[in-house]
XYZ file of C-alpha atoms in Angstrom:
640
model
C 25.384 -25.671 2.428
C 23.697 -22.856 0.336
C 25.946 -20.072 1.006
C 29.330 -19.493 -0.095
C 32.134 -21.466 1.328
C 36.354 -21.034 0.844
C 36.948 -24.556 0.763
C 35.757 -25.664 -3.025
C 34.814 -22.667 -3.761
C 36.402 -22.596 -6.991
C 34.586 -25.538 -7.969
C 30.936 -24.233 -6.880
C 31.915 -21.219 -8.663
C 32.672 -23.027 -11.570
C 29.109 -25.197 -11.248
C 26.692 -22.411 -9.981
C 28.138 -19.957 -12.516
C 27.272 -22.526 -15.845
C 23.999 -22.979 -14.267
C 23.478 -19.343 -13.999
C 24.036 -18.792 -17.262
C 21.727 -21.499 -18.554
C 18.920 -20.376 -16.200
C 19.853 -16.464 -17.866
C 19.990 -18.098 -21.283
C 16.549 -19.728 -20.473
C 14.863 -16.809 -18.952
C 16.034 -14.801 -21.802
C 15.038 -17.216 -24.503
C 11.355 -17.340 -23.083
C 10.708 -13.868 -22.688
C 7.249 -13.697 -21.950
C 6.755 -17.191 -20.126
C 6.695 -17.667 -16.796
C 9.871 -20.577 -15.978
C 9.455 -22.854 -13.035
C 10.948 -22.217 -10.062
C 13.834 -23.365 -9.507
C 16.073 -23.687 -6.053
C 19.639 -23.262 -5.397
C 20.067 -21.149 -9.313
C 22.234 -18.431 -7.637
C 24.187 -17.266 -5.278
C 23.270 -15.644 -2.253
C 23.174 -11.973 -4.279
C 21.433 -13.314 -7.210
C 21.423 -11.643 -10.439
C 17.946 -10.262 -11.811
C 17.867 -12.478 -14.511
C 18.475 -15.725 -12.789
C 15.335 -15.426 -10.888
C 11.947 -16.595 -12.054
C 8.317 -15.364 -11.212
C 6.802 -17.410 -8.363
C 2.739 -17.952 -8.377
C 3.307 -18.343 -4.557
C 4.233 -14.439 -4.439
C 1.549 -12.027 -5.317
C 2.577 -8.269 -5.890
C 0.467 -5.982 -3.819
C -0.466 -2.507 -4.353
C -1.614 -0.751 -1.407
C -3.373 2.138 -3.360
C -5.468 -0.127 -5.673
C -8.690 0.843 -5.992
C -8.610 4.543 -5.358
C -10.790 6.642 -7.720
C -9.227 8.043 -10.605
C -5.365 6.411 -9.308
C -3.658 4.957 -12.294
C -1.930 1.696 -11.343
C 1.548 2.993 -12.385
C 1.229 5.814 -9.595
C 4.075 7.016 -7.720
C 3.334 6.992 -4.193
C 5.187 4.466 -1.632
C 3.518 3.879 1.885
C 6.119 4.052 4.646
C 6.715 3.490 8.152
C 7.357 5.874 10.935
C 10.842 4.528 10.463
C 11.589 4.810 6.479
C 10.260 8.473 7.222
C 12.873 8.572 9.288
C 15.600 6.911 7.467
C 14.864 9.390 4.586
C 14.829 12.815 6.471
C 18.451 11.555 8.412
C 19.798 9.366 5.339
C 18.697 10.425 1.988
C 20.573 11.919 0.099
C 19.447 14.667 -2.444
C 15.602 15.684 -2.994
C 12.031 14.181 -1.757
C 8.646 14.267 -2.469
C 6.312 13.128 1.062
C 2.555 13.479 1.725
C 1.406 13.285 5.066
C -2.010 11.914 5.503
C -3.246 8.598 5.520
C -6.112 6.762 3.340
C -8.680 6.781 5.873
C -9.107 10.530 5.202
C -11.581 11.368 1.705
C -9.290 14.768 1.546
C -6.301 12.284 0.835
C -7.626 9.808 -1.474
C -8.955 12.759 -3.305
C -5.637 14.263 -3.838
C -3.541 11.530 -4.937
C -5.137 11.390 -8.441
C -3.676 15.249 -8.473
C -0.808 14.773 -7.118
C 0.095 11.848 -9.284
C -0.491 13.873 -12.658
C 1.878 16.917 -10.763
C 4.100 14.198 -9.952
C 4.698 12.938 -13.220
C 4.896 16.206 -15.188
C 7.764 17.088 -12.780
C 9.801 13.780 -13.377
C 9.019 13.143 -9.536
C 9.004 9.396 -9.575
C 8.122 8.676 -5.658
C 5.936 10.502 -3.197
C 6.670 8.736 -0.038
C 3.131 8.692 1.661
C 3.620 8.535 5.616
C 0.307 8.314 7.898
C 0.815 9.278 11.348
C -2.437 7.067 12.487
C 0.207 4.326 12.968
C -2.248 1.937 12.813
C -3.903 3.679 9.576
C -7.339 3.736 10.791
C -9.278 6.947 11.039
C -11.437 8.125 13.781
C -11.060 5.259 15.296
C -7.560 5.172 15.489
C -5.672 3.751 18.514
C -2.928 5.751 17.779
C -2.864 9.366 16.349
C 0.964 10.609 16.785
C -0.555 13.811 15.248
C -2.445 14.657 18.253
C -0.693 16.425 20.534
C -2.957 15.886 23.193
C -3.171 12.438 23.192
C -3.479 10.639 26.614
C -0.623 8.579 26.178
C 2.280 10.572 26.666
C 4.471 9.132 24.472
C 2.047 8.996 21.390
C 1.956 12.988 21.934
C 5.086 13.405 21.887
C 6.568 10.922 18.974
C 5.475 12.893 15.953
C 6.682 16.336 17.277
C 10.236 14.747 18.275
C 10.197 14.225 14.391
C 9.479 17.679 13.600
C 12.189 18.612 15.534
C 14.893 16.209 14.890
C 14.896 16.975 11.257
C 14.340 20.790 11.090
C 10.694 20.720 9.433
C 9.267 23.302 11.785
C 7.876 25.241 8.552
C 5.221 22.087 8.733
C 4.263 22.719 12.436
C 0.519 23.549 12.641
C -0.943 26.789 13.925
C -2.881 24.246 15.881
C -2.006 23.900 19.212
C -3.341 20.599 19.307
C -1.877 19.183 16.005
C 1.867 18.860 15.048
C 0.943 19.486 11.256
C -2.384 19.806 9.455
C -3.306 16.796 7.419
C -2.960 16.469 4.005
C 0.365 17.944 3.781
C 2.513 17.599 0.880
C 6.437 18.869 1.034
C 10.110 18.989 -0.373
C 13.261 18.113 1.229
C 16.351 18.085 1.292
C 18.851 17.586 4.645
C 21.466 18.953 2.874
C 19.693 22.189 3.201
C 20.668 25.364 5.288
C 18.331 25.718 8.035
C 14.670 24.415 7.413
C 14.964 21.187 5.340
C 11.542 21.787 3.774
C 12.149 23.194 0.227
C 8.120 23.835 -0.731
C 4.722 23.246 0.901
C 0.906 23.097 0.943
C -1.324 22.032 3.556
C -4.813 21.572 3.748
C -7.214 19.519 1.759
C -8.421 22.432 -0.980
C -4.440 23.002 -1.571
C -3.589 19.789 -1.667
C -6.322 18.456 -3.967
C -5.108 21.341 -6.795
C -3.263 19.593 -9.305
C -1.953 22.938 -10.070
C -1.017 24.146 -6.672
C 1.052 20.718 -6.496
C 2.634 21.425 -9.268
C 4.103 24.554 -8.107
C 5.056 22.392 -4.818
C 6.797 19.746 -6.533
C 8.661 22.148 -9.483
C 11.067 22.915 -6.566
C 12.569 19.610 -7.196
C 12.011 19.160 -11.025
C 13.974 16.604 -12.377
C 16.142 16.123 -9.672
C 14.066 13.946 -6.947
C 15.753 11.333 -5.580
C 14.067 7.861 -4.673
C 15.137 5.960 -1.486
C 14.582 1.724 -1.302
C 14.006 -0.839 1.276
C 17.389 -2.141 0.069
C 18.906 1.106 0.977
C 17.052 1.373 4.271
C 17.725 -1.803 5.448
C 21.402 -2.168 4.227
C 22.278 1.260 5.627
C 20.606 0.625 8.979
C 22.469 -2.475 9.679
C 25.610 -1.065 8.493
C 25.107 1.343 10.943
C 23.750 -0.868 13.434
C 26.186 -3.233 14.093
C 26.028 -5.443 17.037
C 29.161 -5.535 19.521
C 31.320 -8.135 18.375
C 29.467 -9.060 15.192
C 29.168 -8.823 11.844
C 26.748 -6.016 9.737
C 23.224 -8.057 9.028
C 24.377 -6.792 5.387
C 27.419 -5.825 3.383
C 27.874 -2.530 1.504
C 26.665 -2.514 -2.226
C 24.093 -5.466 -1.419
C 21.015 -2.793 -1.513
C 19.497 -4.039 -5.194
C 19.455 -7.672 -2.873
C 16.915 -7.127 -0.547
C 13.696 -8.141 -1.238
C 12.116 -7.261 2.177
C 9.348 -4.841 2.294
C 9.012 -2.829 5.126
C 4.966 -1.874 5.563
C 2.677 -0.354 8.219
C 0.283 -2.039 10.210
C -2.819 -0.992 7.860
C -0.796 -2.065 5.188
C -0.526 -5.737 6.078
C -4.039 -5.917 7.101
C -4.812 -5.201 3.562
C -2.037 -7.951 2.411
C -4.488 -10.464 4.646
C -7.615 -9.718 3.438
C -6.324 -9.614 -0.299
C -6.268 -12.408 -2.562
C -3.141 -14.232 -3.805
C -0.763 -15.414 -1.824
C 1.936 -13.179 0.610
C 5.136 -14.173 2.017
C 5.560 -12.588 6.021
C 7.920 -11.719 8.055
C 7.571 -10.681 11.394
C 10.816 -9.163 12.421
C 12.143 -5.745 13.672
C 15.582 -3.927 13.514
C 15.465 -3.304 17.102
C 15.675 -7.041 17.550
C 18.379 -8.774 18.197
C 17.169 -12.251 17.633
C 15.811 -10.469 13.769
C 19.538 -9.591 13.543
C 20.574 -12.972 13.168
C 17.975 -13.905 10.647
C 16.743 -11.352 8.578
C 19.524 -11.553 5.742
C 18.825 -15.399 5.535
C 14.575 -14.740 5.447
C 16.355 -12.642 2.499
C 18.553 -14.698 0.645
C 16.612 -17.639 0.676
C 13.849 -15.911 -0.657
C 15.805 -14.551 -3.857
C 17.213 -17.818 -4.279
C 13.761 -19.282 -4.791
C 12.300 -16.317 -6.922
C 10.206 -15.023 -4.110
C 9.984 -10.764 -5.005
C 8.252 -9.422 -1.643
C 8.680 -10.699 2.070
C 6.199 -7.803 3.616
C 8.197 -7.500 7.148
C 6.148 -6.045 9.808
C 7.276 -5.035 13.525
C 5.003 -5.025 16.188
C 6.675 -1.966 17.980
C 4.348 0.657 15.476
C 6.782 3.509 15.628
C 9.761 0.485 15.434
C 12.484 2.024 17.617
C 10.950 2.598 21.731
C 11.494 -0.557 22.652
C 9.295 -3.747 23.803
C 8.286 -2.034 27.173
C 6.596 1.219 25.150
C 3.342 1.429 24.881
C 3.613 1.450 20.731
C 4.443 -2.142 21.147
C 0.965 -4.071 20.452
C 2.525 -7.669 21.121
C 1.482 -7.286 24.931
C -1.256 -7.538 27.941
C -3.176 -4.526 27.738
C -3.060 -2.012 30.469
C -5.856 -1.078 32.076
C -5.786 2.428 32.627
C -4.884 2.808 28.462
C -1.774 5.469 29.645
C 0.637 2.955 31.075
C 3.006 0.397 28.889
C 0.733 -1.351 26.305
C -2.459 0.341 25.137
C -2.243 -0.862 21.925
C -2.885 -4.715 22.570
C -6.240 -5.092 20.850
C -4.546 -4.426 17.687
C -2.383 -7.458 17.776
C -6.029 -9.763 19.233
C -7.407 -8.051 15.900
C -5.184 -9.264 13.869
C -3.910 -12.421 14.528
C -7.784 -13.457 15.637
C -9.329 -12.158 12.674
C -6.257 -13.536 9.987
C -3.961 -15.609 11.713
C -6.535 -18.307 12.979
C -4.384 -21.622 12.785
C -1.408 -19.156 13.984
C 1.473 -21.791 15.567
C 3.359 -20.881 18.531
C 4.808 -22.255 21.832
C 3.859 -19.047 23.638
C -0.019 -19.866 22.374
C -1.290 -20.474 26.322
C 0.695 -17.584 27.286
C -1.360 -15.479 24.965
C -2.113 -11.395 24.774
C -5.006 -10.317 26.319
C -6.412 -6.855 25.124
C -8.778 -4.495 26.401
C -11.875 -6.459 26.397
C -10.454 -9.435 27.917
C -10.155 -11.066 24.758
C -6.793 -13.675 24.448
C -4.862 -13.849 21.218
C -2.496 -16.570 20.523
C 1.766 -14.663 21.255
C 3.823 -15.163 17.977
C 7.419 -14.442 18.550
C 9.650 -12.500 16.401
C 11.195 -13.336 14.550
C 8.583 -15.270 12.393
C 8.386 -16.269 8.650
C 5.129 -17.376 7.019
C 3.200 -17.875 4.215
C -0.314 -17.165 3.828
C -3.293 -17.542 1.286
C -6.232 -15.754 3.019
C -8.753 -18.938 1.080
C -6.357 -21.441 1.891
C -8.847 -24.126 4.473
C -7.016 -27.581 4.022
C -3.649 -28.713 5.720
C -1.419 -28.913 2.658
C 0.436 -31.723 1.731
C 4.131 -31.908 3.465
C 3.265 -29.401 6.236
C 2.570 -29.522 9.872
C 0.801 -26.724 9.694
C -3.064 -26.944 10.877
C -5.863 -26.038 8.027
C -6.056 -22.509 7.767
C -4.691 -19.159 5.638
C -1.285 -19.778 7.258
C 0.009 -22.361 4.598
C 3.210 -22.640 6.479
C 5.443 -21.326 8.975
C 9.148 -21.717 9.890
C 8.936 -22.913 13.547
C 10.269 -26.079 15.057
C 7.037 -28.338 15.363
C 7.748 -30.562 18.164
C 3.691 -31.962 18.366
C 2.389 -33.384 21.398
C 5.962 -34.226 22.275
C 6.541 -30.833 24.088
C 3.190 -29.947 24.791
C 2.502 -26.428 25.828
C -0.311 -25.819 23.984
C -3.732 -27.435 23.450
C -4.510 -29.770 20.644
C -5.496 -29.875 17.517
C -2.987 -27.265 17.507
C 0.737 -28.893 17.383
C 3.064 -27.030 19.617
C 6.467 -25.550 18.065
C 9.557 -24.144 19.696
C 10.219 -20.442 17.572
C 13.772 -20.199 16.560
C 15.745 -17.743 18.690
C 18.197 -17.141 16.978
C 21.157 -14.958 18.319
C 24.810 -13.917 16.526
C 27.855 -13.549 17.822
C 30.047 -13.884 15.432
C 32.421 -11.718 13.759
C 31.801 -12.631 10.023
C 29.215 -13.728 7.560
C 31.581 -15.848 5.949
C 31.103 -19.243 6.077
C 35.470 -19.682 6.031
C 35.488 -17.705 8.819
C 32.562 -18.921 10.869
C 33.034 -18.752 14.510
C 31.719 -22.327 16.466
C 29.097 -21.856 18.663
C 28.844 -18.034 17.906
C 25.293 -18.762 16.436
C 23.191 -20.409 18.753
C 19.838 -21.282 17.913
C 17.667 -22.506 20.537
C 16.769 -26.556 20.748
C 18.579 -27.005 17.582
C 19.575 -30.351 15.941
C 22.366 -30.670 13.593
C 21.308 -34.117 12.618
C 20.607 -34.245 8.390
C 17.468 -35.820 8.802
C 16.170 -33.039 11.416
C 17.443 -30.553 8.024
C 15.583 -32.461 5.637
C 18.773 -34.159 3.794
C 21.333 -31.085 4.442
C 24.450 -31.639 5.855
C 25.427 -28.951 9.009
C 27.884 -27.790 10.956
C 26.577 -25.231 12.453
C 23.217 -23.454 14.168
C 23.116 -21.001 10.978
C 23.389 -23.506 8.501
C 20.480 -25.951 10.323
C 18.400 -22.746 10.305
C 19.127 -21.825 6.561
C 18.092 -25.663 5.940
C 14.285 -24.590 7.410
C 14.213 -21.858 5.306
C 15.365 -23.467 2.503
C 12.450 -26.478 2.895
C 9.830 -23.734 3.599
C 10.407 -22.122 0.294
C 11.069 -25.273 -1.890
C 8.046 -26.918 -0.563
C 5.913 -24.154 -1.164
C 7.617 -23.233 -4.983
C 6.691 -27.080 -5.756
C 3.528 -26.997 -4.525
C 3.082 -23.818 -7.058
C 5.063 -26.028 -9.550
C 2.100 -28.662 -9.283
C -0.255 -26.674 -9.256
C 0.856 -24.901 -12.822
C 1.827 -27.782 -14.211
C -1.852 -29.303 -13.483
C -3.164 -26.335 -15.541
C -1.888 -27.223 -18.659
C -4.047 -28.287 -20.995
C -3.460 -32.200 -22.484
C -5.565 -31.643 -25.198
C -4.087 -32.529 -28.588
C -0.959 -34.604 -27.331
C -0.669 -38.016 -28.333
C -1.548 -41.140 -25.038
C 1.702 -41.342 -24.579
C 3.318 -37.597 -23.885
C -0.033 -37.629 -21.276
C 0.780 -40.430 -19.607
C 4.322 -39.371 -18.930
C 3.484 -35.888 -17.983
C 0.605 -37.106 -15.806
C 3.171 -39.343 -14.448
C 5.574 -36.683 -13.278
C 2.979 -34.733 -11.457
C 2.085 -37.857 -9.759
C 5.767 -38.071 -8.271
C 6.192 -34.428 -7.638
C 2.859 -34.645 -5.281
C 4.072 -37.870 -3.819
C 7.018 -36.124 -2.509
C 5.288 -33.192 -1.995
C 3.240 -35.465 0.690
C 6.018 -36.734 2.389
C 7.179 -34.669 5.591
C 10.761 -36.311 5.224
C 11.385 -35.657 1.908
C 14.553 -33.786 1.371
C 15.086 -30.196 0.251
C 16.905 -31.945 -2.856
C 14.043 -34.001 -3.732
C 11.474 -31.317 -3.326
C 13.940 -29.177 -5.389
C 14.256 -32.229 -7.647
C 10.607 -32.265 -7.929
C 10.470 -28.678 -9.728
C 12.728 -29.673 -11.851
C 10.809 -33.183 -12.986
C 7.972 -30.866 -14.052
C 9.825 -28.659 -16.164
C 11.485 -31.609 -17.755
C 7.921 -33.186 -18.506
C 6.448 -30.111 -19.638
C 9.330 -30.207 -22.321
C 8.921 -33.834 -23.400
C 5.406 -32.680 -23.562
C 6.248 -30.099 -25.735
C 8.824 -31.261 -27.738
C 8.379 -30.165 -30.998
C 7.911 -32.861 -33.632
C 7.105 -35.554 -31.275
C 3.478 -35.667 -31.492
C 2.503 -39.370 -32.596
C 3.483 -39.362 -36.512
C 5.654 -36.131 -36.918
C 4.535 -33.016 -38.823
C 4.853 -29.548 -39.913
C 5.200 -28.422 -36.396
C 8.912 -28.962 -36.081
C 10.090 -26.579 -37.927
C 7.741 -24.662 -40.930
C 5.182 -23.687 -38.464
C 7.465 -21.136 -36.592
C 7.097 -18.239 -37.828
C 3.799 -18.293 -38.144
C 3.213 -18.756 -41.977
C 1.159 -22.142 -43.051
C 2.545 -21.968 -46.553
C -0.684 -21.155 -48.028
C -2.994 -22.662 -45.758
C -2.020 -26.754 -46.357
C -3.471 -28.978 -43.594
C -1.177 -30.366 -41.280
C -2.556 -34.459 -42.130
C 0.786 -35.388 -39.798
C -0.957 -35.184 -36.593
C -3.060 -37.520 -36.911
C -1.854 -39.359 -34.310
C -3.717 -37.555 -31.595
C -3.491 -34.284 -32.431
C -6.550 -33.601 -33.771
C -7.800 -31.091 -31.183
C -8.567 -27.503 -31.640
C -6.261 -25.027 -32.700
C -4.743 -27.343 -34.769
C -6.246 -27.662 -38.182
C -4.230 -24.691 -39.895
C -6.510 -23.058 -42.658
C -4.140 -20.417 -43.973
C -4.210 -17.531 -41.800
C -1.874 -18.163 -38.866
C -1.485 -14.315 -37.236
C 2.298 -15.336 -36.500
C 1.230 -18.187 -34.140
C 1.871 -21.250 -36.286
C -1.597 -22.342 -35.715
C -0.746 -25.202 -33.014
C -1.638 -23.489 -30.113
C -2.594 -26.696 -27.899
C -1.251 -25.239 -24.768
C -3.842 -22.878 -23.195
C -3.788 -23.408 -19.624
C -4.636 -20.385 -17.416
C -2.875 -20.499 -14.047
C -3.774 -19.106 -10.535
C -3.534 -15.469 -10.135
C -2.668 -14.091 -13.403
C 0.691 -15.659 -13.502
C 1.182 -17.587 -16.788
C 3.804 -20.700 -16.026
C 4.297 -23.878 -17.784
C 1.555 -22.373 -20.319
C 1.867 -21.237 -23.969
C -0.691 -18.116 -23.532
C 0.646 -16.335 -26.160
C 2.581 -17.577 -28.867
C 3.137 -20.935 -30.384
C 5.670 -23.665 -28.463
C 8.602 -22.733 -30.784
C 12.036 -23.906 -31.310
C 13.757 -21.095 -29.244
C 10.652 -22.041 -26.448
C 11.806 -25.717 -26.845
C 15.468 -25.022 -26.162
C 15.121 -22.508 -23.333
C 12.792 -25.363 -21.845
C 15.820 -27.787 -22.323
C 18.601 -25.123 -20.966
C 16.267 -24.802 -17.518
C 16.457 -28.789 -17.381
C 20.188 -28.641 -18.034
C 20.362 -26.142 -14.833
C 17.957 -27.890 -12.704
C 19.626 -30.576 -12.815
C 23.157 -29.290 -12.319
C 22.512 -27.358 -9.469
C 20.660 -30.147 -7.468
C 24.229 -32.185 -8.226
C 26.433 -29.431 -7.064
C 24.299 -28.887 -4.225
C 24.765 -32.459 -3.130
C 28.694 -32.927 -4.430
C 29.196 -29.499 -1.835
C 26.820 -30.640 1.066
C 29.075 -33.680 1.087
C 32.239 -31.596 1.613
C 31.276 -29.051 3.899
């Protein structure tokens, strides 16, 4: 089991909080390095400083590269629905542009109203672009434009305008609701019109000055609004007859889930790194049974930003509207699904080696073009220069590194090699609680399940929630070794005696055997992050290089004592960096670790300072945690 259980629980506590601390104590004692991943460290509401940086995870900033934008900027691009969720739910004051990217007026402004953000202690301007699908001229679907030919798209934006009292915004256009850029204040608490300031129009907008005067209205006292909070609130509000909220009260600094706009995760595909996605939607009922798992899972394993998309673009209508893009298109563009060659765009263009059992069922679109039908929910990873099958998966060569479907092969074939064919989980709940104690049997039912361990890879299940936690929990430990590897490849050798090489090399040589084996279980593949952190500290052990030295304790802090020559490595640490000549600059003058990792992010790899004492024991708490968690994780599994 990896969620909390009654039965033992004091025990668990007792095991998971010691490890806690040691990861804590570790994380702390590192500072500036990068500690390996490691699974099952926390609880399902982890604590910030139990969870480590994850190569696998690459932050995203969907304003990069705008002229003159500072990377510490303060704007937030937001759905249709987080607009939403702010103007009915926020409480206090807000900063939000309308306008989207694709306009030159807009990216023109932002550098403006960045500095007039800033100067007014505004720390978020929640950017909302009502081209849905973020494109300009060639948008599919302009909510702005009142006389759109699809009835609905006409009419969504205005509904808005309404709903929330901004009528001070409503354009003198007959054909627009507002005119684009706008930039306001709000407040629902507010008598009558919610807006508290305004300008509109690209001169206005693009006057640092003029947004000054805009944003002064809330000086000091704007008030910032989370995924956390969105998604916490909705489901508290949302709760399904008979069941359980998706998420508890005060759980809204636990949600890692980030909500983004169609435009938005095109821009995740075609950028480099790699990107945890979820495709999931609050409207869906099959989401509601999985989204706080995608979620905890993902914390537990370090992972900072699951980018959650919903095909439904203004993510409330329904399946049948004609803002859902996961459909046949309709071939008069005004009836139920106009928007379908968005969805062949972007699973055709991206999503290549895309896995599904609804593949021959496909979406056509507009031109008659077929796209293969992913069903939500969906989690995935994706690297957009990832071209080989990786080790472990079943997953066929392509960005898509991995999925979380039930790959059944040939053996329920409704789809055309080389492709395997998977059943999606469809998940539903039922139930009354998401306490394990107080589980109901049977009242989560996941489609073709198996409850048999070695269908869970090792886990132990009672239940369809638990089996389905056990997928997630092999997705994300598969792919945190495989980062593990990776890293620990990285390091450099040079300098360390035969010995400490062979052993390391040794340990990376198990953790990709495992990694290659399809059965292994989520312990072992756990177990295998765990081996590498242990072998990068034997590595590093200070004192331990062939012959002893200087290194294990003088060298520290840096000073050489006058520049003497450190004659006790001579056992095979003769490489460079480590012939000390008297000027040290704090780094002890051993710096044989300079191993430069995958996207920016430094792990397993001295980059900075010298392996120290205090690097050496935080390196030996992390062991000390690995390996207690993977024990209480199997002394638990056994009880449950």
């Amino acid at each position: 089991m990896t969620t909390i259980t009654e039965q033992g629980g004091a025990k668990r506590r007792r095991w998971t909080t010691r490890a806690a601390a040691l990861i804590a104590s570790a994380a702390v004692a590192l500072g500036g390095f990068a500690l390996p991943t490691v699974a099952g460290a926390v609880e399902p509401t982890p604590t910030a400083a139990s969870q480590t940086p994850a190569t696998e995870d690459t932050a995203f900033d969907y304003y990069a590269g705008i002229a003159g934008l500072p990377s510490d900027h303060v704007f937030e691009n937001i759905t249709l629905e987080r607009l939403e969720d702010i103007l009915a739910n926020g409480d206090g004051n807000y900063a939000i542009l309308i306008g989207g990217t694709w306009d030159a007026n807009v990216t023109k402004a932002l550098p403006a109203i960045d500095k007039a953000a800033k100067a007014n202690g505004v720390k978020k301007v929640y950017n909302f672009d009502p081209h849905l699908d973020n494109a300009g001229d060639t948008t599919l679907v302009d909510i702005n434009d009142k006389t759109n030919k699809v009835e609905a798209f006409a009419k969504r934006f205005q509904e808005t305008i309404g709903t929330y009292k901004l009528e001070s915004l409503q354009s003198k256009d007959a054909s627009k609701v507002v005119d684009l850029p706008t930039l306001f204040t709000y407040n629902r608490a507010a008598s009558g019109d919610r807006v508290l300031s305004r300008i509109a129009g690209a001169a206005a907008v693009a006057d640092e000055a003029q947004d000054a005067k805009v944003l002064s209205a809330i000086a000091n006292k704007a008030a910032t609004r989370t995924n956390g909070q969105f998604y916490v609130d909705y489901y508290l509000n949302h709760v399904a007859q008979g069941s359980a909220s998706v998420f508890k009260a005060g759980e809204e600094n636990n949600v890692n889930l980030v909500s983004v706009t169609y435009g938005e995760l095109e821009k995740i595909l075609k950028s480099e790194g790699n990107h945890y996605i979820f495709f999931g939607a609050t409207w869906c009922g099959n989401t509601y049974a999985t989204i706080r798992y995608v979620n905890q899972e993902a914390r537990k394993y370090g992972v900072k930003h699951v980018y959650t998309f919903d095909t439904i673009l203004d993510n409330k209508s329904g399946k049948d509207s004609p803002f859902h893009i996961r459909d046949n298109y309709s071939k008069n563009a005004t009836g139920d699904h106009p928007l379908a060659d968005l969805y062949t765009h972007l699973v055709n263009t991206y999503l290549p080696n895309l896995v599904t059992e609804d593949g021959v069922h496909g979406v056509i679109d507009s031109k008659g073009v077929g796209a293969t039908r992913l069903q939500v929910p969906l989690l995935l990873h994706y690297n957009k220069d990832n071209k080989a099958q990786l080790a472990g998966t079943d997953q066929p060569a392509g960005p898509i590194t991995d999925e979380v479907v039930d790959y059944h092969g040939t053996k329920y074939n409704v789809d055309t090699k080389p492709q395997p064919t998977a059943l999606e989980y469809m998940l539903t709940w039922v139930g009354t609680t998401y306490d394990d104690a107080k589980i109901i049997p049977g009242g989560y039912a996941i489609r073709g399940d198996d409850l048999k361990p070695a269908k869970n890879y090792g886990r132990t299940v009672n239940n369809d929630r638990d089996a389905y936690i056990a997928q997630l929990d092999h997705f994300y430990s598969l792919i945190a070794a495989r980062a593990r590897v990776a890293e620990a490849k990285a390091v450099s050798l040079k300098g360390y005696g035969d010995a400490k090489v062979k052993a390391y090399n040794a340990a990376i040589a198990k953790a990709e055997a495992t990694l290659a084996n399809k059965n292994a279980t989520i312990d072992a593949t756990d177990g295998a992050s765990a081996d590498l952190a242990a072998a990068y500290q034997a590595l590093t052990a200070q004192g331990g290089n062939n012959g002893g030295s200087n290194n294990g304790g003088t060298n520290n802090g840096g000073s050489n004592n006058g520049g003497s020559n450190n004659t006790g490595n001579n056992g095979g640490n003769t490489g460079s960096g480590n012939h000390n000549t008297g000027s040290n600059k704090g780094d002890g003058g051993n710096r044989v670790i300079s191993a430069e990792t995958k996207g920016g992010n430094d792990s397993l790899a001295n980059t900075g300072s010298s392996i120290t004492t205090a690097f050496g024991i935080a390196l030996a708490l992390l062991a000390t945690a690995s390996v207690s968690l993977i024990a209480s994780r199997r002394l638990f599994a056994r009880k449950a």
